[in-house]
mmCIF file of C-alpha atoms in Angstrom:
data_model
loop_
_atom_site.group_PDB
_atom_site.id
_atom_site.type_symbol
_atom_site.label_atom_id
_atom_site.label_comp_id
_atom_site.label_asym_id
_atom_site.label_seq_id
_atom_site.Cartn_x
_atom_site.Cartn_y
_atom_site.Cartn_z
ATOM 1 C CA UNK A 19 0.787 24.003 1.951
ATOM 2 C CA UNK A 20 3.964 22.278 0.775
ATOM 3 C CA UNK A 21 4.390 18.535 0.548
ATOM 4 C CA UNK A 22 6.724 16.622 2.881
ATOM 5 C CA UNK A 23 9.356 14.063 1.848
ATOM 6 C CA UNK A 24 8.307 10.611 0.721
ATOM 7 C CA UNK A 25 8.716 7.193 2.320
ATOM 8 C CA UNK A 26 10.768 4.726 0.261
ATOM 9 C CA UNK A 27 11.257 1.018 0.947
ATOM 10 C CA UNK A 28 12.853 -1.827 -1.011
ATOM 11 C CA UNK A 29 12.523 -5.535 -0.252
ATOM 12 C CA UNK A 30 13.395 -8.813 -1.953
ATOM 13 C CA UNK A 31 11.266 -11.925 -1.731
ATOM 14 C CA UNK A 32 12.166 -15.474 -2.725
ATOM 15 C CA UNK A 33 8.838 -15.939 -4.451
ATOM 16 C CA UNK A 34 7.695 -15.376 -8.047
ATOM 17 C CA UNK A 35 6.480 -11.959 -9.103
ATOM 18 C CA UNK A 36 2.921 -13.249 -9.646
ATOM 19 C CA UNK A 37 2.697 -14.232 -5.961
ATOM 20 C CA UNK A 38 3.865 -10.801 -4.764
ATOM 21 C CA UNK A 39 1.590 -9.056 -7.267
ATOM 22 C CA UNK A 40 -1.442 -10.950 -5.980
ATOM 23 C CA UNK A 41 -0.509 -10.144 -2.368
ATOM 24 C CA UNK A 42 -0.355 -6.376 -3.019
ATOM 25 C CA UNK A 43 -3.218 -6.063 -5.513
ATOM 26 C CA UNK A 44 -5.972 -8.599 -4.738
ATOM 27 C CA UNK A 45 -8.203 -7.106 -1.994
ATOM 28 C CA UNK A 46 -8.799 -10.551 -0.475
ATOM 29 C CA UNK A 47 -5.049 -11.112 -0.089
ATOM 30 C CA UNK A 48 -4.362 -7.498 0.944
ATOM 31 C CA UNK A 49 -6.872 -8.037 3.778
ATOM 32 C CA UNK A 50 -4.622 -10.800 5.135
ATOM 33 C CA UNK A 51 -1.687 -8.495 5.879
ATOM 34 C CA UNK A 52 -2.695 -4.827 5.437
ATOM 35 C CA UNK A 53 -5.237 -3.882 8.073
ATOM 36 C CA UNK A 54 -8.180 -6.213 8.508
ATOM 37 C CA UNK A 55 -10.180 -5.668 5.319
ATOM 38 C CA UNK A 56 -9.797 -4.107 1.888
ATOM 39 C CA UNK A 57 -12.527 -3.427 -0.621
ATOM 40 C CA UNK A 58 -11.965 -2.100 -4.159
ATOM 41 C CA UNK A 59 -11.934 -3.174 -7.793
ATOM 42 C CA UNK A 60 -8.473 -3.513 -9.317
ATOM 43 C CA UNK A 61 -9.038 -0.954 -12.066
ATOM 44 C CA UNK A 62 -8.021 2.652 -12.549
ATOM 45 C CA UNK A 63 -10.472 5.024 -10.889
ATOM 46 C CA UNK A 64 -11.999 2.456 -8.535
ATOM 47 C CA UNK A 65 -12.778 3.978 -5.138
ATOM 48 C CA UNK A 66 -12.719 1.708 -2.100
ATOM 49 C CA UNK A 67 -11.297 1.495 1.401
ATOM 50 C CA UNK A 68 -8.930 -0.209 3.813
ATOM 51 C CA UNK A 69 -10.082 -0.970 7.335
ATOM 52 C CA UNK A 70 -8.229 -1.454 10.626
ATOM 53 C CA UNK A 71 -9.550 -2.732 13.956
ATOM 54 C CA UNK A 72 -10.030 -0.406 16.974
ATOM 55 C CA UNK A 73 -6.830 -1.456 18.737
ATOM 56 C CA UNK A 74 -4.679 -0.272 15.823
ATOM 57 C CA UNK A 75 -6.208 2.738 14.044
ATOM 58 C CA UNK A 76 -9.930 2.162 13.919
ATOM 59 C CA UNK A 77 -11.929 3.008 10.872
ATOM 60 C CA UNK A 78 -12.093 2.867 7.127
ATOM 61 C CA UNK A 79 -9.557 4.772 5.074
ATOM 62 C CA UNK A 80 -10.895 5.782 1.674
ATOM 63 C CA UNK A 81 -8.689 5.030 -1.321
ATOM 64 C CA UNK A 82 -8.677 5.198 -5.116
ATOM 65 C CA UNK A 83 -6.770 3.068 -7.620
ATOM 66 C CA UNK A 84 -4.629 5.370 -9.792
ATOM 67 C CA UNK A 85 -2.852 2.974 -12.163
ATOM 68 C CA UNK A 86 -2.539 -0.769 -12.735
ATOM 69 C CA UNK A 87 0.168 -2.344 -14.897
ATOM 70 C CA UNK A 88 0.173 -5.997 -13.813
ATOM 71 C CA UNK A 89 2.442 -7.442 -12.552
ATOM 72 C CA UNK A 90 4.938 -4.567 -12.438
ATOM 73 C CA UNK A 91 3.279 -1.379 -11.163
ATOM 74 C CA UNK A 92 0.381 -0.436 -8.927
ATOM 75 C CA UNK A 93 -0.521 3.021 -7.626
ATOM 76 C CA UNK A 94 -3.273 4.113 -5.278
ATOM 77 C CA UNK A 95 -4.117 7.178 -3.215
ATOM 78 C CA UNK A 96 -5.521 7.019 0.283
ATOM 79 C CA UNK A 97 -6.672 9.250 3.073
ATOM 80 C CA UNK A 98 -4.685 9.842 6.279
ATOM 81 C CA UNK A 99 -7.791 10.041 8.459
ATOM 82 C CA UNK A 100 -10.457 7.359 8.854
ATOM 83 C CA UNK A 101 -14.091 7.617 7.858
ATOM 84 C CA UNK A 102 -13.689 10.582 5.490
ATOM 85 C CA UNK A 103 -14.730 10.560 1.834
ATOM 86 C CA UNK A 104 -11.913 10.286 -0.678
ATOM 87 C CA UNK A 105 -10.321 13.660 -1.492
ATOM 88 C CA UNK A 106 -7.354 13.722 -3.860
ATOM 89 C CA UNK A 107 -6.052 17.016 -2.442
ATOM 90 C CA UNK A 108 -5.513 15.549 1.035
ATOM 91 C CA UNK A 109 -4.558 12.010 0.034
ATOM 92 C CA UNK A 110 -1.099 10.486 -0.340
ATOM 93 C CA UNK A 111 0.091 8.452 -3.305
ATOM 94 C CA UNK A 112 1.340 4.896 -2.715
ATOM 95 C CA UNK A 113 3.308 3.340 -5.581
ATOM 96 C CA UNK A 114 4.516 -0.247 -5.880
ATOM 97 C CA UNK A 115 7.094 -1.465 -8.420
ATOM 98 C CA UNK A 116 7.890 -5.159 -8.906
ATOM 99 C CA UNK A 117 10.776 -6.694 -10.865
ATOM 100 C CA UNK A 118 11.574 -10.376 -11.196
ATOM 101 C CA UNK A 119 15.007 -11.981 -11.466
ATOM 102 C CA UNK A 120 15.658 -15.718 -11.083
ATOM 103 C CA UNK A 121 12.464 -16.514 -9.150
ATOM 104 C CA UNK A 122 13.120 -13.614 -6.773
ATOM 105 C CA UNK A 123 11.022 -10.484 -6.704
ATOM 106 C CA UNK A 124 12.296 -6.996 -5.945
ATOM 107 C CA UNK A 125 9.598 -4.763 -4.459
ATOM 108 C CA UNK A 126 9.936 -1.005 -4.245
ATOM 109 C CA UNK A 127 7.391 1.075 -2.368
ATOM 110 C CA UNK A 128 7.042 4.850 -2.323
ATOM 111 C CA UNK A 129 4.456 6.924 -0.499
ATOM 112 C CA UNK A 130 4.426 10.647 -1.261
ATOM 113 C CA UNK A 131 2.308 13.741 -0.816
ATOM 114 C CA UNK A 132 2.317 14.088 2.973
ATOM 115 C CA UNK A 133 0.901 17.313 4.345
ATOM 116 C CA UNK A 134 2.712 17.093 7.702
ATOM 117 C CA UNK A 135 5.785 15.528 9.266
ATOM 118 C CA UNK A 136 3.536 13.906 11.884
ATOM 119 C CA UNK A 137 1.527 12.141 9.170
ATOM 120 C CA UNK A 138 4.721 10.989 7.472
ATOM 121 C CA UNK A 139 6.252 9.680 10.714
ATOM 122 C CA UNK A 140 3.095 7.738 11.560
ATOM 123 C CA UNK A 141 3.275 6.080 8.158
ATOM 124 C CA UNK A 142 7.025 5.366 8.444
ATOM 125 C CA UNK A 143 6.209 3.254 11.496
ATOM 126 C CA UNK A 144 3.088 1.847 9.874
ATOM 127 C CA UNK A 145 4.878 0.722 6.711
ATOM 128 C CA UNK A 146 7.568 -1.031 8.747
ATOM 129 C CA UNK A 147 4.903 -3.100 10.476
ATOM 130 C CA UNK A 148 2.797 -3.673 7.367
ATOM 131 C CA UNK A 149 5.756 -4.727 5.207
ATOM 132 C CA UNK A 150 6.855 -7.156 7.939
ATOM 133 C CA UNK A 151 3.331 -8.597 7.782
ATOM 134 C CA UNK A 152 3.539 -8.790 3.980
ATOM 135 C CA UNK A 153 6.792 -10.719 4.246
ATOM 136 C CA UNK A 154 5.250 -13.164 6.747
ATOM 137 C CA UNK A 155 2.195 -13.546 4.513
ATOM 138 C CA UNK A 156 4.338 -14.352 1.473
ATOM 139 C CA UNK A 157 6.370 -16.944 3.374
ATOM 140 C CA UNK A 158 3.277 -18.888 4.468
#
C-alpha cells in the first residue's frame, strides 16, 4: 500500500522558543491544547498515548517518541485509530521543527505516512483546530 501526501504547516509565535518547546513536548502542557490528556516520557522510544473526549474522537491513540533534540526538533509516531496498540507500520510520523529569531519562534509541522486520503483529510481538519488551540494556549 503506498503512502499518501503529507500535511505541512508553518506558524510564527511572539514567544520564546523555550515556551513553544514546552507546549509541544511536555505532556502536561500538551494536555492543555492537544486532546484532553497526554501520557509519555520525553525520550526516544517512549510509548504513550493521547486521549480525546467522546464528543470529539473518543479514545486513546497510542504513540511513540521517535527523536528529541530540544528545543529544535521533536518527532513522534501515532496511530490513526483509538484504543489499538502501537504499530509502526500503520502509524504516521509527526515532526516539529522550531527556530528562534528575535524573541519570535517559527514552528514547522509535518505529518507523513498516511495510508488513505480519508485519514489524511481528517488530520488536515484536526491539525487546523489543534494548532489554533496551541496558539491560544501560548497567548495565555
